[in-house]
RNA sequence: GGGCCCGUAGCUCAAGCGGAUAGAGCAUCGGAUUUCUAAUCCGAGGGUUGCAGGUUCGACUCCUGCCGGGCCUACCA
């Protein structure tokens, strides 16, 4: 509603400026006044026009205020300060619209959107860094769906890479089986050994430790790395015992990851695996197209002799020399394959795509995979059902020959890849490859949803038993390391949060049953965790600390959940159903009453709350446009904060004036509704009591 | 060396495209009529926004140069 009004205001203003001054202002800035008493919108337009019109800003503002005709839904425009125009909406009208939950349908861009997130190597337990990725990604998916977009969620599984190979090597070389084998019986024995471990809880934890051991073993003697190379080769080749063991491990760990993420209500639709990209020869299809388009250069000399290389993203010379005029599409020049003409790329700027031994590297596979995403490859995966969520939603996985009937994946209009900032160069290289292939429109709809890593504070690292150098102690954070087995596992963190929440719930609600208390503690834990991962903006490194993450007070998820519980309590004590009252709120309070109670000093307070409640779809669209879920978290906190102040200041059930009481109830009902909505968009549910 | 990112209160972070007095949480200190449960609320202290220039009506925000820190820069993924 807020967004709708803003748009209407801008349209009227644009029309006026055009008629009166003959000016076409493309981008009219709309802000918020510093205080609610000044109005709902502020326009600094007069400052901008001052030079063009050669008039004082204040004078222009006065002309605009005097000249703009009445706008439906708005009370008036006023000049403030040296030339600001403050705009007041009709509070009663807007309140009525909010109460009836009117929200003009936003236009949804056509086509399906693909969000890829998580993409955890299936060789060990997920850790807090993966949690940030998955929570950011899942929240973004929820935001898109909230806005009416059709979304597919994919989780890319690198099941044939070095990391899986390392754990295989671990089982082959680093586990003491306390017996000797005839060579024929070794692999079958190890296989059954692994199967036994998979049957036990948290197989991914076992792999976590084993991975650290194997990394240590490589350190001890570099010759041990040969075991990795041989294993990797067998896995890539497929159809052998080593590959079967790798598959066993990666599928088991993948299952664990899905379980872990399911604890946080994070679900996927499709799991494309690298093994199928290999075995279905996605790369072959991509390779010929890339060669044809001249995207790849074959090196005949230098250190990359015998390799097919690409220009590394971000190293392009300014092809558009002298082309400073903005023609509206700066990327045009790249669409022409000729711009990739085989002029020699300096060695430094070369990215090896195909090695001299003919094998393709990670970026090459990624290019093929992304051509598939946009429906540009001409090949498809096989599909079979892999994991069924408790809500009966099926998650599919890639196979070489799958089921006949399956959903249509890929071939989408737009993609978002939730991948940490360290991979931005690789991501940009894939984008440039698409451009080089002449798919500039796809490249433009390719978003690297980049975010910074989760590290540990030195204190937290010390708590985990990590030996800190003096230099480390002075750092603001310490990077986690899977190879050292150093980090906080996702399930451990969630367990710690549940335990901590459970203590509080037990103390507060001893009357509840065991399962009830467990359920509430879980909801609180998830709320705390998801909010914690969302409250930081993406470019900010999170220096993780148990003290902050386990906090349930202040700027946290439970704070917002608690605000909803308080709102619900009012209705429970008052004997109303909050949802029914909310649906009926517009009829309970007349427009006259809204006008009456939303004026005066207390009116300002309460109006601020209504206005904040009106902003949900505005904030959602901002978060999507900027790919920044932190705005949503910030807004949730502000709404909850305003509500808690309101709750404290205006007792509702004891209100003697029946009309005012209904108005206050309507306020609580509307805020409750919006808080539940924004929390749901973050994947956070609200416990019945807290 | 090159590319990307960061530097704001004691700590952790915000600040819509350049806008009005740079805001929160935590921590510290002091309070909240025995009320819709205090996982709450109110108040206080705390800032030369890393430094120096520039652009302009106006800069935490844009430009340049420094200082400090991080990440990327493998025929690894």
PDB file of N, CA, C and O in Angstrom, chain A residues 621-683:
ATOM      1  N   UNK A 621       9.955  -5.733  -1.984  1.00  0.00           N
ATOM      2  CA  UNK A 621      10.457  -5.428  -3.329  1.00  0.00           C
ATOM      3  C   UNK A 621      11.842  -4.783  -3.275  1.00  0.00           C
ATOM      4  O   UNK A 621      12.670  -5.019  -4.145  1.00  0.00           O
ATOM      5  N   UNK A 622      12.098  -3.997  -2.228  1.00  0.00           N
ATOM      6  CA  UNK A 622      13.443  -3.434  -2.043  1.00  0.00           C
ATOM      7  C   UNK A 622      14.471  -4.555  -1.836  1.00  0.00           C
ATOM      8  O   UNK A 622      15.558  -4.521  -2.402  1.00  0.00           O
ATOM      9  N   UNK A 623      14.103  -5.509  -1.020  1.00  0.00           N
ATOM     10  CA  UNK A 623      15.024  -6.604  -0.712  1.00  0.00           C
ATOM     11  C   UNK A 623      15.325  -7.418  -1.962  1.00  0.00           C
ATOM     12  O   UNK A 623      16.452  -7.858  -2.159  1.00  0.00           O
ATOM     13  N   UNK A 624      14.318  -7.611  -2.789  1.00  0.00           N
ATOM     14  CA  UNK A 624      14.529  -8.367  -4.022  1.00  0.00           C
ATOM     15  C   UNK A 624      15.396  -7.563  -4.993  1.00  0.00           C
ATOM     16  O   UNK A 624      16.367  -8.077  -5.542  1.00  0.00           O
ATOM     17  N   UNK A 625      15.046  -6.302  -5.177  1.00  0.00           N
ATOM     18  CA  UNK A 625      15.750  -5.473  -6.160  1.00  0.00           C
ATOM     19  C   UNK A 625      17.223  -5.333  -5.803  1.00  0.00           C
ATOM     20  O   UNK A 625      18.081  -5.267  -6.684  1.00  0.00           O
ATOM     21  N   UNK A 626      17.533  -5.303  -4.532  1.00  0.00           N
ATOM     22  CA  UNK A 626      18.917  -5.118  -4.108  1.00  0.00           C
ATOM     23  C   UNK A 626      19.562  -6.439  -3.699  1.00  0.00           C
ATOM     24  O   UNK A 626      20.709  -6.440  -3.263  1.00  0.00           O
ATOM     25  N   UNK A 627      18.829  -7.538  -3.837  1.00  0.00           N
ATOM     26  CA  UNK A 627      19.248  -8.853  -3.336  1.00  0.00           C
ATOM     27  C   UNK A 627      19.841  -8.719  -1.926  1.00  0.00           C
ATOM     28  O   UNK A 627      20.933  -9.199  -1.647  1.00  0.00           O
ATOM     29  N   UNK A 628      19.101  -8.059  -1.069  1.00  0.00           N
ATOM     30  CA  UNK A 628      19.594  -7.846   0.296  1.00  0.00           C
ATOM     31  C   UNK A 628      18.508  -8.128   1.336  1.00  0.00           C
ATOM     32  O   UNK A 628      17.742  -7.245   1.714  1.00  0.00           O
ATOM     33  N   UNK A 629      18.449  -9.396   1.803  1.00  0.00           N
ATOM     34  CA  UNK A 629      17.440  -9.750   2.809  1.00  0.00           C
ATOM     35  C   UNK A 629      17.598  -9.012   4.135  1.00  0.00           C
ATOM     36  O   UNK A 629      16.662  -8.992   4.931  1.00  0.00           O
ATOM     37  N   UNK A 630      18.747  -8.415   4.382  1.00  0.00           N
ATOM     38  CA  UNK A 630      18.944  -7.728   5.664  1.00  0.00           C
ATOM     39  C   UNK A 630      17.931  -6.593   5.860  1.00  0.00           C
ATOM     40  O   UNK A 630      17.562  -6.280   6.988  1.00  0.00           O
ATOM     41  N   UNK A 631      17.459  -6.002   4.751  1.00  0.00           N
ATOM     42  CA  UNK A 631      16.447  -4.953   4.876  1.00  0.00           C
ATOM     43  C   UNK A 631      15.188  -5.498   5.535  1.00  0.00           C
ATOM     44  O   UNK A 631      14.524  -4.811   6.309  1.00  0.00           O
ATOM     45  N   UNK A 632      14.868  -6.730   5.179  1.00  0.00           N
ATOM     46  CA  UNK A 632      13.673  -7.356   5.724  1.00  0.00           C
ATOM     47  C   UNK A 632      13.836  -7.583   7.228  1.00  0.00           C
ATOM     48  O   UNK A 632      12.915  -7.332   8.009  1.00  0.00           O
ATOM     49  N   UNK A 633      15.015  -8.048   7.620  1.00  0.00           N
ATOM     50  CA  UNK A 633      15.280  -8.272   9.037  1.00  0.00           C
ATOM     51  C   UNK A 633      15.192  -6.943   9.802  1.00  0.00           C
ATOM     52  O   UNK A 633      14.575  -6.866  10.858  1.00  0.00           O
ATOM     53  N   UNK A 634      15.795  -5.934   9.237  1.00  0.00           N
ATOM     54  CA  UNK A 634      15.778  -4.615   9.875  1.00  0.00           C
ATOM     55  C   UNK A 634      14.341  -4.130  10.056  1.00  0.00           C
ATOM     56  O   UNK A 634      13.954  -3.639  11.119  1.00  0.00           O
ATOM     57  N   UNK A 635      13.569  -4.290   9.017  1.00  0.00           N
ATOM     58  CA  UNK A 635      12.179  -3.845   9.067  1.00  0.00           C
ATOM     59  C   UNK A 635      11.388  -4.635  10.111  1.00  0.00           C
ATOM     60  O   UNK A 635      10.589  -4.070  10.860  1.00  0.00           O
ATOM     61  N   UNK A 636      11.606  -5.922  10.172  1.00  0.00           N
ATOM     62  CA  UNK A 636      10.923  -6.767  11.145  1.00  0.00           C
ATOM     63  C   UNK A 636      11.217  -6.287  12.561  1.00  0.00           C
ATOM     64  O   UNK A 636      10.312  -6.161  13.392  1.00  0.00           O
ATOM     65  N   UNK A 637      12.480  -6.013  12.795  1.00  0.00           N
ATOM     66  CA  UNK A 637      12.866  -5.555  14.127  1.00  0.00           C
ATOM     67  C   UNK A 637      12.209  -4.218  14.459  1.00  0.00           C
ATOM     68  O   UNK A 637      11.699  -4.012  15.558  1.00  0.00           O
ATOM     69  N   UNK A 638      12.215  -3.317  13.503  1.00  0.00           N
ATOM     70  CA  UNK A 638      11.612  -2.006  13.753  1.00  0.00           C
ATOM     71  C   UNK A 638      10.125  -2.122  14.049  1.00  0.00           C
ATOM     72  O   UNK A 638       9.601  -1.454  14.955  1.00  0.00           O
ATOM     73  N   UNK A 639       9.458  -2.979  13.288  1.00  0.00           N
ATOM     74  CA  UNK A 639       8.027  -3.172  13.500  1.00  0.00           C
ATOM     75  C   UNK A 639       7.769  -3.757  14.890  1.00  0.00           C
ATOM     76  O   UNK A 639       6.877  -3.306  15.615  1.00  0.00           O
ATOM     77  N   UNK A 640       8.572  -4.740  15.262  1.00  0.00           N
ATOM     78  CA  UNK A 640       8.414  -5.368  16.576  1.00  0.00           C
ATOM     79  C   UNK A 640       8.714  -4.370  17.686  1.00  0.00           C
ATOM     80  O   UNK A 640       8.021  -4.322  18.709  1.00  0.00           O
ATOM     81  N   UNK A 641       9.717  -3.555  17.452  1.00  0.00           N
ATOM     82  CA  UNK A 641      10.107  -2.556  18.444  1.00  0.00           C
ATOM     83  C   UNK A 641       8.992  -1.532  18.650  1.00  0.00           C
ATOM     84  O   UNK A 641       8.641  -1.193  19.780  1.00  0.00           O
ATOM     85  N   UNK A 642       8.450  -1.056  17.554  1.00  0.00           N
ATOM     86  CA  UNK A 642       7.343  -0.100  17.648  1.00  0.00           C
ATOM     87  C   UNK A 642       6.153  -0.741  18.359  1.00  0.00           C
ATOM     88  O   UNK A 642       5.463  -0.090  19.149  1.00  0.00           O
ATOM     89  N   UNK A 643       5.940  -2.003  18.057  1.00  0.00           N
ATOM     90  CA  UNK A 643       4.804  -2.666  18.700  1.00  0.00           C
ATOM     91  C   UNK A 643       5.015  -2.797  20.196  1.00  0.00           C
ATOM     92  O   UNK A 643       4.106  -2.561  20.992  1.00  0.00           O
ATOM     93  N   UNK A 644       6.217  -3.162  20.611  1.00  0.00           N
ATOM     94  CA  UNK A 644       6.482  -3.316  22.041  1.00  0.00           C
ATOM     95  C   UNK A 644       6.307  -2.000  22.784  1.00  0.00           C
ATOM     96  O   UNK A 644       5.838  -1.982  23.921  1.00  0.00           O
ATOM     97  N   UNK A 645       6.693  -0.913  22.144  1.00  0.00           N
ATOM     98  CA  UNK A 645       6.485   0.402  22.760  1.00  0.00           C
ATOM     99  C   UNK A 645       4.992   0.682  22.899  1.00  0.00           C
ATOM    100  O   UNK A 645       4.517   1.120  23.948  1.00  0.00           O
ATOM    101  N   UNK A 646       4.276   0.414  21.838  1.00  0.00           N
ATOM    102  CA  UNK A 646       2.832   0.589  21.826  1.00  0.00           C
ATOM    103  C   UNK A 646       2.175  -0.263  22.908  1.00  0.00           C
ATOM    104  O   UNK A 646       1.316   0.200  23.668  1.00  0.00           O
ATOM    105  N   UNK A 647       2.600  -1.500  22.987  1.00  0.00           N
ATOM    106  CA  UNK A 647       2.056  -2.463  23.944  1.00  0.00           C
ATOM    107  C   UNK A 647       2.219  -1.946  25.373  1.00  0.00           C
ATOM    108  O   UNK A 647       1.331  -2.059  26.210  1.00  0.00           O
ATOM    109  N   UNK A 648       3.368  -1.387  25.609  1.00  0.00           N
ATOM    110  CA  UNK A 648       3.662  -0.886  26.936  1.00  0.00           C
ATOM    111  C   UNK A 648       2.882   0.389  27.251  1.00  0.00           C
ATOM    112  O   UNK A 648       2.399   0.590  28.351  1.00  0.00           O
ATOM    113  N   UNK A 649       2.742   1.212  26.250  1.00  0.00           N
ATOM    114  CA  UNK A 649       2.174   2.539  26.472  1.00  0.00           C
ATOM    115  C   UNK A 649       0.642   2.537  26.501  1.00  0.00           C
ATOM    116  O   UNK A 649       0.037   3.364  27.168  1.00  0.00           O
ATOM    117  N   UNK A 650       0.021   1.650  25.754  1.00  0.00           N
ATOM    118  CA  UNK A 650      -1.440   1.700  25.646  1.00  0.00           C
ATOM    119  C   UNK A 650      -2.080   0.368  26.039  1.00  0.00           C
ATOM    120  O   UNK A 650      -2.245  -0.510  25.193  1.00  0.00           O
ATOM    121  N   UNK A 651      -2.429   0.232  27.305  1.00  0.00           N
ATOM    122  CA  UNK A 651      -3.143  -0.965  27.722  1.00  0.00           C
ATOM    123  C   UNK A 651      -4.463  -1.041  26.955  1.00  0.00           C
ATOM    124  O   UNK A 651      -5.188  -0.052  26.870  1.00  0.00           O
ATOM    125  N   UNK A 652      -4.762  -2.170  26.414  1.00  0.00           N
ATOM    126  CA  UNK A 652      -5.918  -2.266  25.523  1.00  0.00           C
ATOM    127  C   UNK A 652      -7.151  -2.812  26.234  1.00  0.00           C
ATOM    128  O   UNK A 652      -8.230  -2.206  26.192  1.00  0.00           O
ATOM    129  N   UNK A 653      -6.980  -3.941  26.909  1.00  0.00           N
ATOM    130  CA  UNK A 653      -8.167  -4.600  27.480  1.00  0.00           C
ATOM    131  C   UNK A 653      -8.817  -3.758  28.574  1.00  0.00           C
ATOM    132  O   UNK A 653     -10.024  -3.858  28.797  1.00  0.00           O
ATOM    133  N   UNK A 654      -8.026  -2.912  29.210  1.00  0.00           N
ATOM    134  CA  UNK A 654      -8.588  -2.073  30.269  1.00  0.00           C
ATOM    135  C   UNK A 654      -9.103  -0.738  29.733  1.00  0.00           C
ATOM    136  O   UNK A 654      -9.564   0.100  30.494  1.00  0.00           O
ATOM    137  N   UNK A 655      -9.038  -0.553  28.446  1.00  0.00           N
ATOM    138  CA  UNK A 655      -9.494   0.708  27.851  1.00  0.00           C
ATOM    139  C   UNK A 655     -11.012   0.835  28.022  1.00  0.00           C
ATOM    140  O   UNK A 655     -11.772  -0.060  27.636  1.00  0.00           O
ATOM    141  N   UNK A 656     -11.418   1.974  28.606  1.00  0.00           N
ATOM    142  CA  UNK A 656     -12.836   2.150  28.929  1.00  0.00           C
ATOM    143  C   UNK A 656     -13.656   2.552  27.703  1.00  0.00           C
ATOM    144  O   UNK A 656     -14.795   2.114  27.529  1.00  0.00           O
ATOM    145  N   UNK A 657     -13.079   3.375  26.875  1.00  0.00           N
ATOM    146  CA  UNK A 657     -13.785   3.860  25.681  1.00  0.00           C
ATOM    147  C   UNK A 657     -13.869   2.721  24.649  1.00  0.00           C
ATOM    148  O   UNK A 657     -12.859   2.272  24.103  1.00  0.00           O
ATOM    149  N   UNK A 658     -15.048   2.259  24.411  1.00  0.00           N
ATOM    150  CA  UNK A 658     -15.242   1.076  23.567  1.00  0.00           C
ATOM    151  C   UNK A 658     -14.722   1.306  22.137  1.00  0.00           C
ATOM    152  O   UNK A 658     -14.102   0.433  21.539  1.00  0.00           O
ATOM    153  N   UNK A 659     -14.967   2.513  21.608  1.00  0.00           N
ATOM    154  CA  UNK A 659     -14.517   2.818  20.253  1.00  0.00           C
ATOM    155  C   UNK A 659     -12.999   2.804  20.174  1.00  0.00           C
ATOM    156  O   UNK A 659     -12.409   2.246  19.239  1.00  0.00           O
ATOM    157  N   UNK A 660     -12.370   3.398  21.152  1.00  0.00           N
ATOM    158  CA  UNK A 660     -10.918   3.457  21.176  1.00  0.00           C
ATOM    159  C   UNK A 660     -10.325   2.057  21.370  1.00  0.00           C
ATOM    160  O   UNK A 660      -9.305   1.717  20.786  1.00  0.00           O
ATOM    161  N   UNK A 661     -10.984   1.286  22.191  1.00  0.00           N
ATOM    162  CA  UNK A 661     -10.519  -0.082  22.441  1.00  0.00           C
ATOM    163  C   UNK A 661     -10.499  -0.875  21.129  1.00  0.00           C
ATOM    164  O   UNK A 661      -9.531  -1.587  20.840  1.00  0.00           O
ATOM    165  N   UNK A 662     -11.553  -0.726  20.353  1.00  0.00           N
ATOM    166  CA  UNK A 662     -11.612  -1.439  19.069  1.00  0.00           C
ATOM    167  C   UNK A 662     -10.488  -0.987  18.145  1.00  0.00           C
ATOM    168  O   UNK A 662      -9.881  -1.773  17.419  1.00  0.00           O
ATOM    169  N   UNK A 663     -10.243   0.317  18.195  1.00  0.00           N
ATOM    170  CA  UNK A 663      -9.167   0.869  17.367  1.00  0.00           C
ATOM    171  C   UNK A 663      -7.805   0.297  17.794  1.00  0.00           C
ATOM    172  O   UNK A 663      -6.996  -0.094  16.962  1.00  0.00           O
ATOM    173  N   UNK A 664      -7.588   0.232  19.101  1.00  0.00           N
ATOM    174  CA  UNK A 664      -6.320  -0.315  19.599  1.00  0.00           C
ATOM    175  C   UNK A 664      -6.202  -1.804  19.251  1.00  0.00           C
ATOM    176  O   UNK A 664      -5.122  -2.286  18.888  1.00  0.00           O
ATOM    177  N   UNK A 665      -7.306  -2.498  19.358  1.00  0.00           N
ATOM    178  CA  UNK A 665      -7.297  -3.917  18.982  1.00  0.00           C
ATOM    179  C   UNK A 665      -6.987  -4.085  17.490  1.00  0.00           C
ATOM    180  O   UNK A 665      -6.237  -4.976  17.097  1.00  0.00           O
ATOM    181  N   UNK A 666      -7.578  -3.216  16.692  1.00  0.00           N
ATOM    182  CA  UNK A 666      -7.316  -3.266  15.252  1.00  0.00           C
ATOM    183  C   UNK A 666      -5.827  -3.034  14.993  1.00  0.00           C
ATOM    184  O   UNK A 666      -5.205  -3.692  14.145  1.00  0.00           O
ATOM    185  N   UNK A 667      -5.240  -2.120  15.739  1.00  0.00           N
ATOM    186  CA  UNK A 667      -3.815  -1.841  15.600  1.00  0.00           C
ATOM    187  C   UNK A 667      -2.998  -3.095  15.898  1.00  0.00           C
ATOM    188  O   UNK A 667      -2.135  -3.497  15.108  1.00  0.00           O
ATOM    189  N   UNK A 668      -3.306  -3.708  17.018  1.00  0.00           N
ATOM    190  CA  UNK A 668      -2.569  -4.921  17.399  1.00  0.00           C
ATOM    191  C   UNK A 668      -2.777  -6.035  16.367  1.00  0.00           C
ATOM    192  O   UNK A 668      -1.846  -6.761  16.027  1.00  0.00           O
ATOM    193  N   UNK A 669      -3.999  -6.142  15.870  1.00  0.00           N
ATOM    194  CA  UNK A 669      -4.320  -7.210  14.917  1.00  0.00           C
ATOM    195  C   UNK A 669      -3.549  -7.029  13.614  1.00  0.00           C
ATOM    196  O   UNK A 669      -3.004  -7.990  13.062  1.00  0.00           O
ATOM    197  N   UNK A 670      -3.500  -5.796  13.139  1.00  0.00           N
ATOM    198  CA  UNK A 670      -2.819  -5.526  11.874  1.00  0.00           C
ATOM    199  C   UNK A 670      -1.312  -5.733  12.009  1.00  0.00           C
ATOM    200  O   UNK A 670      -0.676  -6.337  11.143  1.00  0.00           O
ATOM    201  N   UNK A 671      -0.750  -5.259  13.092  1.00  0.00           N
ATOM    202  CA  UNK A 671       0.691  -5.416  13.287  1.00  0.00           C
ATOM    203  C   UNK A 671       1.040  -6.889  13.446  1.00  0.00           C
ATOM    204  O   UNK A 671       2.027  -7.371  12.885  1.00  0.00           O
ATOM    205  N   UNK A 672       0.223  -7.597  14.162  1.00  0.00           N
ATOM    206  CA  UNK A 672       0.422  -9.035  14.322  1.00  0.00           C
ATOM    207  C   UNK A 672       0.430  -9.722  12.954  1.00  0.00           C
ATOM    208  O   UNK A 672       1.302 -10.525  12.643  1.00  0.00           O
ATOM    209  N   UNK A 673      -0.550  -9.382  12.133  1.00  0.00           N
ATOM    210  CA  UNK A 673      -0.651  -9.978  10.800  1.00  0.00           C
ATOM    211  C   UNK A 673       0.619  -9.711   9.983  1.00  0.00           C
ATOM    212  O   UNK A 673       1.187 -10.615   9.371  1.00  0.00           O
ATOM    213  N   UNK A 674       1.079  -8.466   9.999  1.00  0.00           N
ATOM    214  CA  UNK A 674       2.256  -8.116   9.192  1.00  0.00           C
ATOM    215  C   UNK A 674       3.531  -8.743   9.758  1.00  0.00           C
ATOM    216  O   UNK A 674       4.409  -9.145   9.006  1.00  0.00           O
ATOM    217  N   UNK A 675       3.621  -8.802  11.076  1.00  0.00           N
ATOM    218  CA  UNK A 675       4.808  -9.425  11.668  1.00  0.00           C
ATOM    219  C   UNK A 675       4.871 -10.904  11.307  1.00  0.00           C
ATOM    220  O   UNK A 675       5.936 -11.431  10.983  1.00  0.00           O
ATOM    221  N   UNK A 676       3.743 -11.562  11.362  1.00  0.00           N
ATOM    222  CA  UNK A 676       3.708 -12.980  10.986  1.00  0.00           C
ATOM    223  C   UNK A 676       4.146 -13.131   9.527  1.00  0.00           C
ATOM    224  O   UNK A 676       4.911 -14.027   9.180  1.00  0.00           O
ATOM    225  N   UNK A 677       3.704 -12.209   8.700  1.00  0.00           N
ATOM    226  CA  UNK A 677       4.075 -12.252   7.277  1.00  0.00           C
ATOM    227  C   UNK A 677       5.570 -12.069   7.042  1.00  0.00           C
ATOM    228  O   UNK A 677       6.182 -12.834   6.294  1.00  0.00           O
ATOM    229  N   UNK A 678       6.122 -11.039   7.634  1.00  0.00           N
ATOM    230  CA  UNK A 678       7.542 -10.790   7.368  1.00  0.00           C
ATOM    231  C   UNK A 678       8.412 -11.877   7.997  1.00  0.00           C
ATOM    232  O   UNK A 678       9.439 -12.258   7.435  1.00  0.00           O
ATOM    233  N   UNK A 679       7.980 -12.388   9.136  1.00  0.00           N
ATOM    234  CA  UNK A 679       8.730 -13.493   9.736  1.00  0.00           C
ATOM    235  C   UNK A 679       8.654 -14.720   8.834  1.00  0.00           C
ATOM    236  O   UNK A 679       9.650 -15.412   8.629  1.00  0.00           O
ATOM    237  N   UNK A 680       7.480 -14.981   8.287  1.00  0.00           N
ATOM    238  CA  UNK A 680       7.332 -16.131   7.386  1.00  0.00           C
ATOM    239  C   UNK A 680       8.242 -15.972   6.171  1.00  0.00           C
ATOM    240  O   UNK A 680       8.815 -16.942   5.681  1.00  0.00           O
ATOM    241  N   UNK A 681       8.377 -14.749   5.705  1.00  0.00           N
ATOM    242  CA  UNK A 681       9.245 -14.509   4.547  1.00  0.00           C
ATOM    243  C   UNK A 681      10.707 -14.802   4.902  1.00  0.00           C
ATOM    244  O   UNK A 681      11.521 -15.072   4.029  1.00  0.00           O
ATOM    245  N   UNK A 682      11.017 -14.757   6.194  1.00  0.00           N
ATOM    246  CA  UNK A 682      12.371 -15.104   6.624  1.00  0.00           C
ATOM    247  C   UNK A 682      12.449 -16.567   7.053  1.00  0.00           C
ATOM    248  O   UNK A 682      13.481 -17.011   7.560  1.00  0.00           O
ATOM    249  N   UNK A 683      11.346 -17.283   6.901  1.00  0.00           N
ATOM    250  CA  UNK A 683      11.329 -18.691   7.285  1.00  0.00           C
ATOM    251  C   UNK A 683      11.204 -18.898   8.779  1.00  0.00           C
ATOM    252  O   UNK A 683      11.627 -19.914   9.305  1.00  0.00           O
TER     253      UNK A 683
END
